[in-house]
Amino acid sequence: MMRLPWFDYRAPRTVAEAAKILAGEGPGAMLIAGGTDLLPNMKRRHQTPKVLVSLRGIPSLKSFSNGSGVAFGSGLTLTEVIRNEKTPTALYQAAAQVATVHLRNSGTLGGNLCLDTRCTYYNQNHEWRKAIDFCLKKDGDICWVATASKRCVAVSSTDTAPALIALNAKVILEGVPGQREIPVENLYRNDGIDYLSRKPDEILTQISIPGGWESTYWKLRRRGAFDFPILGVAIALQFSSEKIIQEARVALGAAASRPFLLEKASEFLKGKKLSDDVIAETSTLIASRAKPLDNTDMDLYWRKEVADDFAGYALRELRGDDMRATRLRIARFAV
Amino acid sequence: MSTQGKLRVIGKARRRVDGRAKVTGLTRFADDIVLPRMLHCRLLRSPHPHAEILEIITGKAEKLPGVHLILTGKDFPVTFGIMPVAQDEYPLANGRVRYVGDPIAAVIAKDEQTATEALDLIEVKFKQLKTISNPEEALQNPEPRIHDYGDQGNIHRIQSYEFGDVDEALAKSDHVFDDLFFYEGNTHLPIEQHASVAAPDGEGKLTLWSSTQVPHYIHRALARALQMPASHIRVIACPNGGGFGGKCDLHNHEIVVSRAALKLGRPVKICLNREEVFYMHRGRHPVLMRMRTGVTKDGKLTGMHLQTLLDGGGYGSYGPASTFYTGVLQTVTYELPRYKFDACRAFTNKPPCGPKRGHGTPQPRFGQEVQLDKIAEKLKLDPAELRLNIVAKPDTLTANWLKIGTIGLAECIRQATARSDWKKKFRKMGPGRGIGIACSSYLSGAGLPIYWNKMPHSGVQLLADRSGQVTVFCGATEIGQGSDDVLAAMVAEVLGMDPYDIRCVTGDTALTPVDLGSYSSRVTVMMGNAAIQAAEKLKAQIAEAAGEQLEVIPSRLSFSDGRVFVTENSNKSLSFKEAVEFAEVKFGTLGAVGSYTPPRAPGRYKGAGVGPSPAYSYSACVVEVEVDQATGWIAVPKIWIAHDIGRTVNPVLARGQVEGSVYMGLAEALMEEQVFRRLPPKMSHALVHKIPSLLEYKSPTSLDMPEIDTILIEDPDPNCPFGAKEAGQGPLLPVMPAVANAIFDAVGVRIDELPITPDKVLKALELKAAGKNPRVGPERFPLVPYPKSIFVLPPWEGGDGKESKRDDAVAVV
Amino acid sequence: MAAVPQRVHLKFLVNGEETPVSFAPYKTLLEVLREDLNLTGTKHGCELGECGACAVLIDGEPHLSCLVLGVECEGRRIETVEGLADGAELHPLQAAFADLGAAQCGYCTPGILMTAKALLDKDPNPSRETIKEAISGNLCRCTGYQQIFEAIEEAAVRMKP
Ligand SMILES: Cc1cc2nc3c(=O)[nH]c(=O)nc-3n(C[C@H](O)[C@H](O)[C@H](O)COP(=O)(O)OP(=O)(O)OC[C@H]3O[C@@H](n4cnc5c(N)ncnc54)[C@H](O)[C@@H]3O)c2cc1C
Ligand code: SF4
Ligand code: FES
Ligand code: FES
């Protein structure tokens, strides 16, 4: 049986209290929300926090509000996000395809955004990693994916982040000195080790999403459940009454160490209609930014080759094409 | 007084006798056992693929509070291995490790957490050796030898058999097809991780509860490994949470906890974690194949020359048998006048391969069935028709002297094609959609045990007493397939009882007669025949006593619904309980035994022992696919499978075995692979399992499974109990080639290697678009130093089943 | 780490019974159930969230007990396979699973039964698609799932008042 290492457990009742514990304990303390990412990592000794600061008992993180847009407390579970009728399409589609039913019942939206980066050289037991003499990300000094690289290139594997970036969402981070709000894309750094711009004492408390977007999320993975994305394409558009694109935001997940906004492709779409040509050109633009590496499931050249197809699916769906059969074949259930 | 007539239990859809326990959480798997004063064991495993151990320093670990014992190779001077010819493993490494995961030391502590902490405190000094990462490297590097035994260098087994002059047959053929195939290795992945509990009893003897499919083999091997009389060892096979062949070896940890329990005088438990289960492996060998087949212009086979190269991993395991199985069953499906088979198993620094569902035969089956599809395409024949035309005949011998009895394959093909609307779909489904067919056959039990002897393969003992209860004792092991249910059903049918009134005591070497275990699909046939024999004996005694009471001769009595009655006058009757009372008065304490030994096989050449079976099962499978031409993405909407089962004992379970086989076959076809990562050799010796986890080793979820239409073909086999053949392995075999053939029908590309993933399909589609050969698969077969063949004349060329000089053949032709 | 207690003492509510339990605080619910409450009906195949064998219900929803901290379980309603039957009377799901071959080796069965119970409690008439989705987080290596789908459908029928 894989077991957790010893830890001390704290259950603050407020965000301020949690921030204070984090600040006081320093790097030895870690937040735990649903635990579905942190606990496997602890069992594999990726993270061995001295103190676990649980967010479960903080009622404010379970809030939801609905005005001009929507705002989710970071402690809402993915199941709660899915069941909420106000959840924008792309976020719904992303959340509904995370992991499994059980994991979505435990896993939170905040935890999903702060998910550790992944790599098949890293997401292994301690014993296994010993056999490769570890790697840059933890306990070693070589990156086995790119042996010349000084930087860890582990993959951002959160499904909801690209969806939220496309939806132009913002997150609130609250630390001891106070809180700040930043766009979701700014939460991330393109570094497999230091992948968040969150400060050590900060807690992600809220995710707010403006209204008015038509959006979609397409996830590539091997099986219909469990599997992390090996490519995530999220697109949000605002159309004029003549179906001309006014605003566009395209984001990719599982294509680098961070989920990111594709400015060029987004800019390209503005003022255009979704003709076949525009879709083809945009898809190529999008695919050119996907730079898969050999550290996830499936062949990396193939992942590169199909990126434009996936982008095309997303755009065609937003145009109003009936993509249900394709969706079913890829997601293996009606998303 | 016979087993003929209307069957009351056999063939009825019923809840299995152990069904209730399985749904209430009461089935006690090995890890569920908790004993007073029990300690916990964990193993330190090698981080290196190939190394000498210079020193093991355990001092710090010994001092950790809560640690009771540390064992190393020094505590285990004797080798072990499941086959007598491959005694090449040590419970804990004896100076040498051969794969990442090879056990080196064991810690026994008050709990698992403490044992794990102690592992980190053990220091091992190694001298690394050259890593041999695949069979080609093994062939190129006879040194350093991974083992100091084996046929040569790093070749474990190398052999060649020829049944009739194949070169001549090919030369005379209208066409010769020469194809290369590769079948990647994969593993069993039972959801239950191996667990064992060992405990000394009051007399100091040992009991081992374990998740094993083969308690008898474990019992024998453990006696040797512990250098202890078998009479002082009791092995209890707990119900397995899935086996599929992965719990057929004696495993290091079973010996280690046994030794520890004896040393400490306390129970010791171990439960492997998932990564360790991947290291125990003994799964599907990766096999590279070259298959040259001659055909006439109307699609009859004239001869086949098969060459295989197996990646055996670091130890022997069942490898010698696996090596044979990659060839011997090529002859039992279709008429094949001449056959040559060269095989080579190499040692490499990876977890050892062994038997997985279909043991050694899925790989060449894949090649043969895909090649048949290519033959049909070339000859412009319908592949289903082509197969129907060449189906082997019942009650015949094959070129390699295997005896085929009943064969329902033609009916399987007819039903599978009819139900799938084959004729309307084949080559007519339009772009991106396709349908494919493949067939197969499998053993209903291996004809010989893994250690040579002439004793029964299965024994059953029955106890009946005045309470009216009947208890059946048998060494067979429940691994999910329903062996207890078959046992109860056989006895109940003969004695006219309700199967739920029969108690099964199974898989316990102290209490139950020997049964060789749950492997090679042998249980239904062998245990079933033994059970019928025992039940008939008991029935005869009861009938004799009851006949006296009812004043009729025993042959006029019937046993049914818990009563014994005069066949023509059911009012003259006794309850079963009353009848047993009279029998106990007449004969004293009642009991009966039955046993089964398979018929002697006709082949007389050395090596003829692998392949014979009391009966062969047959299957035909049709698969429909949808392939996206832009991405290569594959969807499988539906699978039809017809299986020649002889007779169905319990349709609920039979269907479950067939559908479970299809599941595993589809997984092997599309996603499963046990693959390894070699780090850049200039920087590291590392060779690690790429994905030892349930997340990254892909087993399909409920969303990934198509609908399966299962068709059971009944053609009772006289060698089998009530005619019942196997159903647990055969139906896996045709699935992979049927998928490959369907993909060809859909998009016109050949993927000659497994698994078939979207990237390979896309690559082949790109080749096709470029006007090149639209095929992805192995490109070359290395030079393998196969020896001169053992030459045997096929039955129809005047042979006697013995090895003969090749010149004899020339004389005949 | 001197500050960490060797054991914690909590009250669990398992299968409707309130039980005091003491355990090492690093343990997950899975370990507490199996090792400290002797409820070995709940199984495990990975302990990393990758198989579903350890699924139990917490406040009526299926969760993976291998990824739930024991120290976070006080005050939550936990249901395991041991509590599914009503005395000697099997739950319709259990009966249908046994009758229709949905449990082969039976190792994935407790997790699937509990997951299916949560489904039927919410949706007494699930479609085949809904069933497939609901148990897609439970790997079964034996059955190919078809007989499991059928058993859940049969149980739904049998549960009709
Ligand atoms: C088998 C398996 C499959 C999975 N598949 C997917 C998948 O397909 N897609 C996917 O996106 N994820 C997947 N996951 C990962 C995980 O289940 C989800 O990402 C989940 O949403 C994580 O949320 P959590 O609350 O459980 O996070 P936790 O494990 O509690 O936390 C994750 C990380 O975030 C930090 N954290 C949590 N909350 C906060 C906060 N409020 N502020 C700051 N930091 C915080 C934690 O310290 C920790 O480092 C999978 C996990 C498993 C085990
Ligand atoms: S990308 Fe490189 S450094 Fe990062 S986890 Fe993978 S192997 Fe390690
Ligand atoms: S044991 Fe919990 S998911 Fe596998
Ligand atoms: S019945 Fe064996 S794993 Fe599901």
CSV table of N, CA, C and O in Angstrom, one decimal, chain B residues 336-372:
chain,number,residue,atom,x,y,z
B,336,LEU,N,-3.0,-27.4,-42.6
B,336,LEU,CA,-1.7,-26.9,-42.9
B,336,LEU,C,-0.8,-28.1,-43.1
B,336,LEU,O,-0.4,-28.8,-42.2
B,337,PRO,N,-0.5,-28.5,-44.4
B,337,PRO,CA,0.2,-29.7,-44.7
B,337,PRO,C,1.6,-29.8,-44.1
B,337,PRO,O,2.1,-30.9,-43.7
B,338,ARG,N,2.3,-28.7,-44.2
B,338,ARG,CA,3.7,-28.7,-43.7
B,338,ARG,C,4.0,-27.5,-42.9
B,338,ARG,O,3.4,-26.4,-43.2
B,339,TYR,N,4.9,-27.6,-41.9
B,339,TYR,CA,5.1,-26.5,-41.0
B,339,TYR,C,6.5,-26.5,-40.4
B,339,TYR,O,7.0,-27.6,-40.0
B,340,LYS,N,7.1,-25.4,-40.4
B,340,LYS,CA,8.4,-25.3,-39.8
B,340,LYS,C,8.4,-24.1,-38.8
B,340,LYS,O,7.8,-23.1,-39.1
B,341,PHE,N,9.0,-24.3,-37.7
B,341,PHE,CA,8.9,-23.3,-36.6
B,341,PHE,C,10.2,-23.2,-35.9
B,341,PHE,O,10.7,-24.1,-35.3
B,342,ASP,N,10.8,-22.0,-36.0
B,342,ASP,CA,12.1,-21.6,-35.4
B,342,ASP,C,11.8,-20.6,-34.3
B,342,ASP,O,11.0,-19.7,-34.5
B,343,ALA,N,12.3,-20.8,-33.1
B,343,ALA,CA,12.0,-19.9,-32.0
B,343,ALA,C,13.3,-19.6,-31.2
B,343,ALA,O,14.2,-20.5,-31.1
B,344,CYS,N,13.3,-18.4,-30.7
B,344,CYS,CA,14.5,-18.0,-29.9
B,344,CYS,C,14.0,-17.1,-28.8
B,344,CYS,O,13.3,-16.1,-29.1
B,345,ARG,N,14.4,-17.3,-27.6
B,345,ARG,CA,14.0,-16.5,-26.4
B,345,ARG,C,15.3,-15.9,-25.9
B,345,ARG,O,16.2,-16.7,-25.5
B,346,ALA,N,15.4,-14.6,-25.8
B,346,ALA,CA,16.7,-13.9,-25.4
B,346,ALA,C,16.4,-13.4,-23.9
B,346,ALA,O,15.3,-13.0,-23.6
B,347,PHE,N,17.5,-13.4,-23.2
B,347,PHE,CA,17.5,-12.7,-21.9
B,347,PHE,C,17.8,-11.3,-22.1
B,347,PHE,O,18.7,-10.9,-22.8
B,348,THR,N,17.0,-10.4,-21.4
B,348,THR,CA,17.3,-9.0,-21.4
B,348,THR,C,17.1,-8.4,-20.0
B,348,THR,O,16.6,-9.1,-19.1
B,349,ASN,N,17.6,-7.2,-19.7
B,349,ASN,CA,17.5,-6.7,-18.3
B,349,ASN,C,16.2,-6.0,-18.0
B,349,ASN,O,16.1,-4.8,-17.8
B,350,LYS,N,15.2,-6.8,-18.1
B,350,LYS,CA,13.8,-6.3,-17.8
B,350,LYS,C,13.1,-7.3,-17.0
B,350,LYS,O,13.5,-8.5,-16.9
B,351,PRO,N,11.9,-6.9,-16.4
B,351,PRO,CA,11.2,-7.9,-15.7
B,351,PRO,C,10.8,-9.1,-16.5
B,351,PRO,O,10.5,-9.0,-17.7
B,352,PRO,N,10.9,-10.3,-16.0
B,352,PRO,CA,10.7,-11.5,-16.8
B,352,PRO,C,9.3,-11.7,-17.3
B,352,PRO,O,8.3,-11.3,-16.7
B,353,CYS,N,9.3,-12.2,-18.6
B,353,CYS,CA,8.0,-12.4,-19.2
B,353,CYS,C,7.6,-13.9,-18.9
B,353,CYS,O,8.4,-14.7,-18.6
B,354,GLY,N,6.3,-14.1,-19.1
B,354,GLY,CA,5.8,-15.5,-18.9
B,354,GLY,C,4.5,-15.7,-19.5
B,354,GLY,O,4.3,-15.3,-20.6
B,355,PRO,N,3.6,-16.3,-18.8
B,355,PRO,CA,2.3,-16.6,-19.4
B,355,PRO,C,1.2,-15.6,-19.1
B,355,PRO,O,1.0,-15.2,-18.0
B,356,LYS,N,0.7,-15.0,-20.1
B,356,LYS,CA,-0.5,-14.2,-20.0
B,356,LYS,C,-1.6,-14.8,-20.9
B,356,LYS,O,-1.3,-15.2,-22.0
B,357,ARG,N,-2.8,-14.8,-20.4
B,357,ARG,CA,-4.0,-15.2,-21.1
B,357,ARG,C,-3.7,-15.5,-22.6
B,357,ARG,O,-3.4,-14.5,-23.4
B,358,GLY,N,-3.7,-16.7,-23.0
B,358,GLY,CA,-3.3,-17.1,-24.3
B,358,GLY,C,-1.9,-17.6,-24.5
B,358,GLY,O,-1.5,-17.9,-25.6
B,359,HIS,N,-1.2,-17.5,-23.4
B,359,HIS,CA,0.2,-17.9,-23.3
B,359,HIS,C,1.0,-18.2,-24.6
B,359,HIS,O,1.0,-19.3,-25.1
B,360,GLY,N,1.7,-17.2,-25.1
B,360,GLY,CA,2.6,-17.4,-26.2
B,360,GLY,C,1.9,-17.4,-27.6
B,360,GLY,O,2.5,-17.2,-28.6
B,361,THR,N,0.6,-17.7,-27.6
B,361,THR,CA,-0.1,-17.9,-28.9
B,361,THR,C,-0.8,-16.7,-29.5
B,361,THR,O,-1.0,-16.7,-30.7
B,362,PRO,N,-1.1,-15.6,-28.7
B,362,PRO,CA,-1.7,-14.5,-29.4
B,362,PRO,C,-0.8,-13.8,-30.4
B,362,PRO,O,-1.2,-13.3,-31.4
B,363,GLN,N,0.5,-13.9,-30.1
B,363,GLN,CA,1.5,-13.2,-31.0
B,363,GLN,C,1.4,-13.8,-32.4
B,363,GLN,O,1.2,-13.1,-33.4
B,364,PRO,N,1.7,-15.1,-32.6
B,364,PRO,CA,1.7,-15.7,-33.9
B,364,PRO,C,0.3,-15.7,-34.5
B,364,PRO,O,0.1,-15.7,-35.7
B,365,ARG,N,-0.7,-15.8,-33.6
B,365,ARG,CA,-2.1,-15.8,-34.1
B,365,ARG,C,-2.4,-14.4,-34.8
B,365,ARG,O,-3.0,-14.4,-35.8
B,366,PHE,N,-1.9,-13.4,-34.2
B,366,PHE,CA,-2.0,-12.1,-34.8
B,366,PHE,C,-1.4,-12.1,-36.2
B,366,PHE,O,-2.0,-11.7,-37.2
B,367,GLY,N,-0.2,-12.6,-36.3
B,367,GLY,CA,0.5,-12.6,-37.6
B,367,GLY,C,-0.3,-13.4,-38.6
B,367,GLY,O,-0.5,-13.0,-39.7
B,368,GLN,N,-0.7,-14.6,-38.2
B,368,GLN,CA,-1.3,-15.5,-39.1
B,368,GLN,C,-2.6,-15.0,-39.6
B,368,GLN,O,-2.9,-15.0,-40.8
B,369,GLU,N,-3.4,-14.4,-38.7
B,369,GLU,CA,-4.7,-13.9,-39.1
B,369,GLU,C,-4.6,-12.6,-40.0
B,369,GLU,O,-5.5,-12.4,-40.8
B,370,VAL,N,-3.6,-11.8,-39.7
B,370,VAL,CA,-3.5,-10.6,-40.6
B,370,VAL,C,-2.9,-11.1,-41.9
B,370,VAL,O,-3.4,-10.6,-43.0
B,371,GLN,N,-2.1,-12.1,-41.9
B,371,GLN,CA,-1.5,-12.6,-43.2
B,371,GLN,C,-2.6,-13.2,-44.0
B,371,GLN,O,-2.7,-13.0,-45.2
B,372,LEU,N,-3.5,-13.9,-43.4
B,372,LEU,CA,-4.7,-14.5,-44.1
B,372,LEU,C,-5.5,-13.4,-44.8
B,372,LEU,O,-6.0,-13.6,-45.9
